[in-house]
Coordinates of N, CA and C and ligand atoms in Angstrom, one line a residue:
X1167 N -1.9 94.2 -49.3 CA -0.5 94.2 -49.0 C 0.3 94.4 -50.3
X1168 N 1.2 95.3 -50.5 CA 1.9 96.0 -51.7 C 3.1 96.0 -51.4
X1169 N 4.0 95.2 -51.2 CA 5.2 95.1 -50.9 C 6.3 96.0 -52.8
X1170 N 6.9 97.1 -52.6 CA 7.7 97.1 -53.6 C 8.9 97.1 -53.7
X1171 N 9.6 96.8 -55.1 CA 11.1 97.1 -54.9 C 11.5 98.1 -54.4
X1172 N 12.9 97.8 -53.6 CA 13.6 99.2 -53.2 C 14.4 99.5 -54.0
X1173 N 14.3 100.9 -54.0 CA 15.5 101.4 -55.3 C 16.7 101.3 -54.8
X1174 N 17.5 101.0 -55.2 CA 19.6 100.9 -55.1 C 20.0 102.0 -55.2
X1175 N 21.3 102.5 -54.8 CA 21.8 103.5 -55.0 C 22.7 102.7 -56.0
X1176 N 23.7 103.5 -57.0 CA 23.1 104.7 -57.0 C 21.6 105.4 -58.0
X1177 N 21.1 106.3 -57.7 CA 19.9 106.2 -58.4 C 19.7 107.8 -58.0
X1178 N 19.3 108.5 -59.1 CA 18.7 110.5 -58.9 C 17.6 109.7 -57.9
X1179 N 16.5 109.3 -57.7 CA 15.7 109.5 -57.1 C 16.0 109.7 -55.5
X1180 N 17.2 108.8 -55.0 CA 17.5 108.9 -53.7 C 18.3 110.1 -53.6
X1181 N 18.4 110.8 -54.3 CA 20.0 112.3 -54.5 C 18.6 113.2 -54.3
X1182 N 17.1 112.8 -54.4 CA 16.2 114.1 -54.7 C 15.5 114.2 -53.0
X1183 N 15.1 115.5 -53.5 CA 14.5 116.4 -52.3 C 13.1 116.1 -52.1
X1184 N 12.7 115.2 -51.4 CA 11.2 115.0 -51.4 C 9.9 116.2 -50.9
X1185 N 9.0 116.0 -51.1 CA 8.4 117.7 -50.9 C 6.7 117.1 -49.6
X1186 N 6.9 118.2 -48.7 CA 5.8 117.7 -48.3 C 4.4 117.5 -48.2
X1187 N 3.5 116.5 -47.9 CA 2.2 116.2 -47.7 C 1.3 117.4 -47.8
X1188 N 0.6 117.8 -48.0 CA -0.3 118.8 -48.1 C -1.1 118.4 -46.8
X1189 N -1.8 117.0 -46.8 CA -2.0 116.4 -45.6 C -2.4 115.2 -45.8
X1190 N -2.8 114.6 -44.4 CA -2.2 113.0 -44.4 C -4.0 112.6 -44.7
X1191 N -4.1 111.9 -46.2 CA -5.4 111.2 -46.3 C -5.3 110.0 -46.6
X1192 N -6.3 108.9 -47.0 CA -6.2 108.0 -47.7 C -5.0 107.9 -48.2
X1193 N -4.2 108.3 -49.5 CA -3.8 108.3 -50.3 C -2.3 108.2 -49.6
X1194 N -2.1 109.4 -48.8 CA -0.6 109.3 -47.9 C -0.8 107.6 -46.9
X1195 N -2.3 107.3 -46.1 CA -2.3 106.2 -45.6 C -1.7 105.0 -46.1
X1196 N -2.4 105.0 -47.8 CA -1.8 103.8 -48.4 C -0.5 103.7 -48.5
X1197 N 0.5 104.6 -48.9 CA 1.4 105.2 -48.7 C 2.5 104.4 -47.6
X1198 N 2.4 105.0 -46.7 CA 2.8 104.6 -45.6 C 2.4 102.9 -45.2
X1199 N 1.3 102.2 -45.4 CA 1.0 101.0 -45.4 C 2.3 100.1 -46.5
X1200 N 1.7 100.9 -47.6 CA 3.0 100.0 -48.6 C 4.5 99.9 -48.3
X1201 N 4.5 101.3 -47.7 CA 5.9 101.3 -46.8 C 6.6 100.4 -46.1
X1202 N 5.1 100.0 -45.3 CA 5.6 99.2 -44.3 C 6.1 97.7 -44.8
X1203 N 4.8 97.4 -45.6 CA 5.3 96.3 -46.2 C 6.1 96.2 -46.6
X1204 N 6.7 97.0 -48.0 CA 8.2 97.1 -48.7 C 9.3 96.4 -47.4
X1205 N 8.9 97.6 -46.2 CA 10.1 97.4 -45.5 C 10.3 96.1 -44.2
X1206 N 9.0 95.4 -44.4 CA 9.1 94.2 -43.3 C 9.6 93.1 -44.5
X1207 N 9.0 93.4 -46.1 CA 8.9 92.3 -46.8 C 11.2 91.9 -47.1
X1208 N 11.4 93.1 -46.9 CA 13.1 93.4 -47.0 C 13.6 93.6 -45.7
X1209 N 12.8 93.2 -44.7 CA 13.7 93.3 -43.1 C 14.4 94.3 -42.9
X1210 N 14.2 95.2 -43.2 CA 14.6 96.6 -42.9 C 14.0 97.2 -41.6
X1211 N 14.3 98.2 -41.0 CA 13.6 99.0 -40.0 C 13.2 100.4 -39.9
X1212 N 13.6 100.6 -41.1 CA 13.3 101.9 -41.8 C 13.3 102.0 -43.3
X1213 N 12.0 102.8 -43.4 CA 11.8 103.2 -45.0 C 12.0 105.0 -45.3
X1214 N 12.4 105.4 -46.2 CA 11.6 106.9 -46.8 C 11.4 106.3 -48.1
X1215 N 10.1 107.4 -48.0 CA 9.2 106.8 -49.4 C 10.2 107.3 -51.0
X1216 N 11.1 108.2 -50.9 CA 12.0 108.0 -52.2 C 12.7 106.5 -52.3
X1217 N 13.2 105.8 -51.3 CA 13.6 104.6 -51.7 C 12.3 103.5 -52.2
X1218 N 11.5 103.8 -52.7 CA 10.3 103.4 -53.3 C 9.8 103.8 -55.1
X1219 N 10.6 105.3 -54.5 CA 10.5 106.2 -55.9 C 9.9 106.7 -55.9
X1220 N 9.5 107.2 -54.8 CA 8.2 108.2 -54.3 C 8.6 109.8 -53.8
X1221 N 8.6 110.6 -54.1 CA 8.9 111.9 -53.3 C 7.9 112.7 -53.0
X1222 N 7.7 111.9 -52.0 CA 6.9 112.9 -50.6 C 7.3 112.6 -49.6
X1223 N 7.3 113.5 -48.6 CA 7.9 113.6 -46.8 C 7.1 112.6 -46.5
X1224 N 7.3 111.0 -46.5 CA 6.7 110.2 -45.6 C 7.8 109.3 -45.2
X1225 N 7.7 108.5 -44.4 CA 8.7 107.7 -44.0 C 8.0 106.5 -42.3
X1226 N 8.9 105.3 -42.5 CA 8.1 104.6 -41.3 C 9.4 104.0 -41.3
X1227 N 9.0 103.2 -39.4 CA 10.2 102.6 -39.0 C 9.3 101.7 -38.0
X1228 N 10.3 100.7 -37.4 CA 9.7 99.8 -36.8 C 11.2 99.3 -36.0
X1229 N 11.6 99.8 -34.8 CA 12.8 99.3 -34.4 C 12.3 98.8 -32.8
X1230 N 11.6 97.8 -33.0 CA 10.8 97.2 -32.0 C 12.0 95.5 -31.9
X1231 N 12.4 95.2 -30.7 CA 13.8 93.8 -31.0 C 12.9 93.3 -31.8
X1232 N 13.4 92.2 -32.2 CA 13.3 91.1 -33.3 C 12.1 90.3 -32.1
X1233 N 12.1 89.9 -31.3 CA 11.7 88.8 -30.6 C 10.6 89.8 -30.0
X1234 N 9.9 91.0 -30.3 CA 8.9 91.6 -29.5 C 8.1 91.9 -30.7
X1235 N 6.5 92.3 -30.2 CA 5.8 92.8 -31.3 C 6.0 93.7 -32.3
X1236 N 5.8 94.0 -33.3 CA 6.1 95.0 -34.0 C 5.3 95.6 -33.5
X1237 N 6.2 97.1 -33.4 CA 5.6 98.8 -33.2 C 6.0 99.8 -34.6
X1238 N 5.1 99.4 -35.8 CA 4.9 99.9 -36.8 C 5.1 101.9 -36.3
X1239 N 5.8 102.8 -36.7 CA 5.7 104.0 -37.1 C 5.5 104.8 -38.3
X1240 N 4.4 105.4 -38.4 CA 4.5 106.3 -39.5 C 4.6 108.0 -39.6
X1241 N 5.3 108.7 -39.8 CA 5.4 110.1 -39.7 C 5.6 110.5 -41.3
X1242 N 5.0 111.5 -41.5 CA 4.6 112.4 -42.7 C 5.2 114.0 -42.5
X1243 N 5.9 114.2 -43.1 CA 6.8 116.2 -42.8 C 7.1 115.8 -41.7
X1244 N 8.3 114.8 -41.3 CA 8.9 114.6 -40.4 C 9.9 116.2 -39.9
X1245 N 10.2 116.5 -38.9 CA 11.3 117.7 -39.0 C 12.1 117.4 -37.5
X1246 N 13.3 117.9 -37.6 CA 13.8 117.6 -36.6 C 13.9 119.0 -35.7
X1247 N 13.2 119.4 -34.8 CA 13.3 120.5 -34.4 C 14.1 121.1 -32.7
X1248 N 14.4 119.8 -32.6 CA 16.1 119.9 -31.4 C 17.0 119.0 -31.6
X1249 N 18.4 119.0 -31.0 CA 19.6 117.9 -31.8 C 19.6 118.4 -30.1
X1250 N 20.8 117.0 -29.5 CA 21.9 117.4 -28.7 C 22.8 117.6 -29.0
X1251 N 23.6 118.3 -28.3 CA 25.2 118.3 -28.4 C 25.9 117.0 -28.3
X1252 N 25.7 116.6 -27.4 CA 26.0 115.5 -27.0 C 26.0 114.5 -28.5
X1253 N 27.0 113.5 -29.1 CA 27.0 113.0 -29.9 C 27.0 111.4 -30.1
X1254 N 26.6 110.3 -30.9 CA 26.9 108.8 -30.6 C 27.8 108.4 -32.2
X1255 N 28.0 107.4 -32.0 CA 28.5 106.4 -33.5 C 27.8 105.1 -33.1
X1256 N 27.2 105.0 -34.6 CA 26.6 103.7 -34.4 C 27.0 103.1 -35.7
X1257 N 26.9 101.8 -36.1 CA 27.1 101.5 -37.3 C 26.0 101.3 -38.0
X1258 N 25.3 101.6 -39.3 CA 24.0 101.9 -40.3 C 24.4 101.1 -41.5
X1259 N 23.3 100.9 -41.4 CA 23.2 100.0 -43.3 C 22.0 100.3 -43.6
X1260 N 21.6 100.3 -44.8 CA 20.7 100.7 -45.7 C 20.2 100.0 -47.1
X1261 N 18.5 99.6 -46.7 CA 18.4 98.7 -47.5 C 18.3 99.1 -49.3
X1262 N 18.4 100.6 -49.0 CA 19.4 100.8 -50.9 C 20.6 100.5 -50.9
X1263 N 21.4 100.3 -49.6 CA 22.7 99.7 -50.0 C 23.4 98.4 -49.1
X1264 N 22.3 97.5 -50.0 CA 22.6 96.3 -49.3 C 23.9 95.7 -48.9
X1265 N 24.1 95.4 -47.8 CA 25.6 94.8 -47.3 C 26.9 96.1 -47.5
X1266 N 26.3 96.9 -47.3 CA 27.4 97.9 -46.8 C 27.2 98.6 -45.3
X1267 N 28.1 98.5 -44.6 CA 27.4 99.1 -43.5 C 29.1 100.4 -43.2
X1268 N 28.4 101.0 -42.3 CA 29.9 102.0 -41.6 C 29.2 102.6 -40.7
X1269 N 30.4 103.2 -39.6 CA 30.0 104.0 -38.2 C 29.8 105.0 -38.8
X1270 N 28.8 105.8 -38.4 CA 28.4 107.4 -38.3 C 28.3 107.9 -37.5
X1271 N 28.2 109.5 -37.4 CA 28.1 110.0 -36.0 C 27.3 111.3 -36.0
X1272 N 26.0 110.6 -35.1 CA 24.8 111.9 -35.1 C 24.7 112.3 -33.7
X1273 N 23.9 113.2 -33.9 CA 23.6 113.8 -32.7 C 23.0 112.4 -31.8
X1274 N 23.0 112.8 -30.1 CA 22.6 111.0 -29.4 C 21.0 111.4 -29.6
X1275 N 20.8 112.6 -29.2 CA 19.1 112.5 -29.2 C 18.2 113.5 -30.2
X1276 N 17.1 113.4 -30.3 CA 16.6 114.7 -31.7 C 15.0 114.5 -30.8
X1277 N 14.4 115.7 -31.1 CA 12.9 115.9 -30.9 C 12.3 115.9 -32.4
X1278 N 11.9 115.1 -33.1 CA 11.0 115.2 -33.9 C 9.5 115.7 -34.1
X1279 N 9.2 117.0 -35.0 CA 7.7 117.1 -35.2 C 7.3 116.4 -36.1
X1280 N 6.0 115.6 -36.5 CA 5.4 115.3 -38.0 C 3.7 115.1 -37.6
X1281 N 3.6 114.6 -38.4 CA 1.8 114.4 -38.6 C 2.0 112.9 -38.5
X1282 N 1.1 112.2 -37.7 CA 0.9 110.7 -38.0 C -0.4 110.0 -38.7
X1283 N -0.4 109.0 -38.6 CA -1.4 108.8 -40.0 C -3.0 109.1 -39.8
X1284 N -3.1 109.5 -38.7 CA -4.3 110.6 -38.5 C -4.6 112.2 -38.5
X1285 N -3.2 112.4 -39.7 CA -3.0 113.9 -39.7 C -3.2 114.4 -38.6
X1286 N -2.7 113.9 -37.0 CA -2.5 114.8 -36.0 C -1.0 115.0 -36.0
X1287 N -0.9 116.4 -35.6 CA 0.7 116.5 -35.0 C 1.2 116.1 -34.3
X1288 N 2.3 115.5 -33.8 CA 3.0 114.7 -32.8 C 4.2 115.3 -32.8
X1289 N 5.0 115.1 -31.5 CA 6.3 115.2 -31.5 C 6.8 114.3 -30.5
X1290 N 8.0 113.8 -31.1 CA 8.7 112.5 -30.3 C 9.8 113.2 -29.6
X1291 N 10.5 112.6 -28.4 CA 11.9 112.7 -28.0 C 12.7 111.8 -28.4
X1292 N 13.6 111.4 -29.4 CA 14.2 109.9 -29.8 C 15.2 109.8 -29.6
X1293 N 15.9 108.6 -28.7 CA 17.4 108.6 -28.2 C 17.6 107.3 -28.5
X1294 N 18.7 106.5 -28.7 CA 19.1 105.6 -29.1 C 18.6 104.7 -30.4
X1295 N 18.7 103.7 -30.7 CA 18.6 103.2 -32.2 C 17.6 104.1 -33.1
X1296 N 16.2 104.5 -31.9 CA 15.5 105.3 -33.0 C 15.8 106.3 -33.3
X1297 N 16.6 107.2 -32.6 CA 16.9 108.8 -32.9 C 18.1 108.4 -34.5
X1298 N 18.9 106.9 -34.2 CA 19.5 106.8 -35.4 C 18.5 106.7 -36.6
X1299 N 17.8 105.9 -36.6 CA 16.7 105.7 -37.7 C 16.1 106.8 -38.5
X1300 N 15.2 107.1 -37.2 CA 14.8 108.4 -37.8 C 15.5 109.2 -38.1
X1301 N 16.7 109.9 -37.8 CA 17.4 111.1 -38.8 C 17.9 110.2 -39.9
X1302 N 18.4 109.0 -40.5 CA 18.7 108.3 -41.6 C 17.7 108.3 -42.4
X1303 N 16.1 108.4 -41.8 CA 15.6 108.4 -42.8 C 15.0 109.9 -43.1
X1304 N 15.3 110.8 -41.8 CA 14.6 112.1 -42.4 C 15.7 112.4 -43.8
X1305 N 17.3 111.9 -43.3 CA 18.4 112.6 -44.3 C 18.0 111.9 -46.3
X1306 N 17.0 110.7 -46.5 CA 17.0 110.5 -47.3 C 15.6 111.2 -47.8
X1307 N 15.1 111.8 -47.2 CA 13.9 112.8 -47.8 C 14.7 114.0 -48.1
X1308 N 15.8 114.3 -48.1 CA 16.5 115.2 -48.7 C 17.7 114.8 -49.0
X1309 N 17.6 113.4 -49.9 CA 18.0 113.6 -50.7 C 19.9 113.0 -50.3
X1310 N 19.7 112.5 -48.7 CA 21.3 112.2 -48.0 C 20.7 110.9 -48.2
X1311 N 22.1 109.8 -48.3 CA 22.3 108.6 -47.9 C 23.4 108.8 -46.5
X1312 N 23.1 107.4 -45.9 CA 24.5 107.3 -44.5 C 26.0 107.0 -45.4
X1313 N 26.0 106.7 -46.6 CA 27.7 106.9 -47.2 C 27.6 108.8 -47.5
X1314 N 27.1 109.5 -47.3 CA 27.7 110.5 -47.6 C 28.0 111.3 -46.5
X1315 N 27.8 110.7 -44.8 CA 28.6 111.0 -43.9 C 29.9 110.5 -43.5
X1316 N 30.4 109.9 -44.7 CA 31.5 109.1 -44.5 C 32.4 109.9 -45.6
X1317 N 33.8 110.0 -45.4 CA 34.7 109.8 -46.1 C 34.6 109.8 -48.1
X1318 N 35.1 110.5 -48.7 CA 34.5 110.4 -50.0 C 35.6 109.0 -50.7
X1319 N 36.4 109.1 -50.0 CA 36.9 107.8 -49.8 C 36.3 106.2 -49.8
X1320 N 35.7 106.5 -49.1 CA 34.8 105.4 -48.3 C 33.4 105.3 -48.9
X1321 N 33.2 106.1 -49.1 CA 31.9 106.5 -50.2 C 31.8 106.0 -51.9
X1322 N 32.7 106.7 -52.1 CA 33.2 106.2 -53.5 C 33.6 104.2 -53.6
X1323 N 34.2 104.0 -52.6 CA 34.2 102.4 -52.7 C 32.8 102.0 -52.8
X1324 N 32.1 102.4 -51.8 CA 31.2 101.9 -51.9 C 29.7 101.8 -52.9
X1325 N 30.0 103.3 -53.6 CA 29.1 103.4 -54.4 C 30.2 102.6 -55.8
X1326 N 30.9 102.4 -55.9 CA 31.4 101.9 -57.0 C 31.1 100.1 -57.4
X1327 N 31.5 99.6 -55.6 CA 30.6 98.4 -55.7 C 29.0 98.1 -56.0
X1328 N 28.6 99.3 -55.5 CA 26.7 99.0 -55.7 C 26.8 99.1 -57.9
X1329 N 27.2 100.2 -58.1 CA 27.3 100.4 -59.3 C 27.6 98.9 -60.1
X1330 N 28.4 98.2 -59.9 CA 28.8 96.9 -60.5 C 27.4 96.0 -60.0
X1331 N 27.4 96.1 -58.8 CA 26.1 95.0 -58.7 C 24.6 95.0 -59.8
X1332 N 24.3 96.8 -59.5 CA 23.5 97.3 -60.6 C 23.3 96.5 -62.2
X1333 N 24.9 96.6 -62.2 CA 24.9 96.2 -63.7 C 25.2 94.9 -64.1
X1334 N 25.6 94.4 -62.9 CA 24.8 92.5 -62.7 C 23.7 92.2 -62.9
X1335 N 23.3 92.9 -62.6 CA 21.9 92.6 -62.2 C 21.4 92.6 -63.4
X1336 N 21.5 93.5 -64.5 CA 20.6 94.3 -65.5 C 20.3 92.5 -66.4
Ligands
LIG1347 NI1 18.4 104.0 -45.7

């Protein structure tokens, strides 16, 4: 069990473009295991592996209620290869930006392709909290946070507070 820090915004590593898996072995396994941990050990329900400091297309979620088993996910070159029209708002927070949250608005459902940790290919249909998850965290494998579907307005407060916490911290 490898639980690591999450990186904060603001940070280049979360602004970068993660590149994909060549394919899923050991090495992506452990990968995705530390993930998980990172992200149960910070009660999160979603990870991409740049908020780790990592840039490769991996990412896991776990949006199983609170009071049911965990259903651990891991997907590797996640891609989104249908949206609906049809659209939702949900409110998102992000465990690089702790205690900020805001409405966004994605598409309500997406079909995802990726490889799962048996380098087979898979594709999901995802509608509700997970269709949110998952595109929040495909959008940080390239390199999006959820404040940059918001308002540069609203963005900027917010990254200006993380910025001060940052430097609390130091
Ligand atoms: Ni996030």
């Amino acid at each position: 069990m490898t639980a690591h820090p999450i990186v904060l915004a603001p940070d280049p590593v979360l602004k970068a473009k993660a590149t994909p898996v060549a394919q899923v072995d050991d090495g992506v396994r452990t990968l995705m295991q530390d993930m998980l941990d990172s992200m149960y050990a910070s009660q999160g329900v979603g990870l991409a592996a740049n908020q780790i400091g990592v840039l490769q297309r991996v990412l896991v979620m776990d949006v199983a209620p609170k009071n049911e088993p965990p259903q651990p996910m891991r997907m590797a070159n996640p891609e989104i290869i249908a949206t609906s029209e049809e659209t939702a708002v949900n409110q998102e927070g992000c465990l690089s930006l702790p205690d900020h949250y805001a409405d966004v608005e994605r598409p309500a459902r997406v079909t995802v392709r990726y490889l799962d940790e048996n380098n087979e290919q898979k594709t999901i249909d995802a509608e509700g909290w997970l269709a949110v998850c998952v595109q929040h965290e495909i959008d940080h494998l390239d390199g999006v946070l959820f404040v940059d579907h918001l308002s540069a307005l609203k963005r900027n407060m917010i990254l200006r507070k993380m910025t001060k916490l940052k430097r609390n911290q130091v």
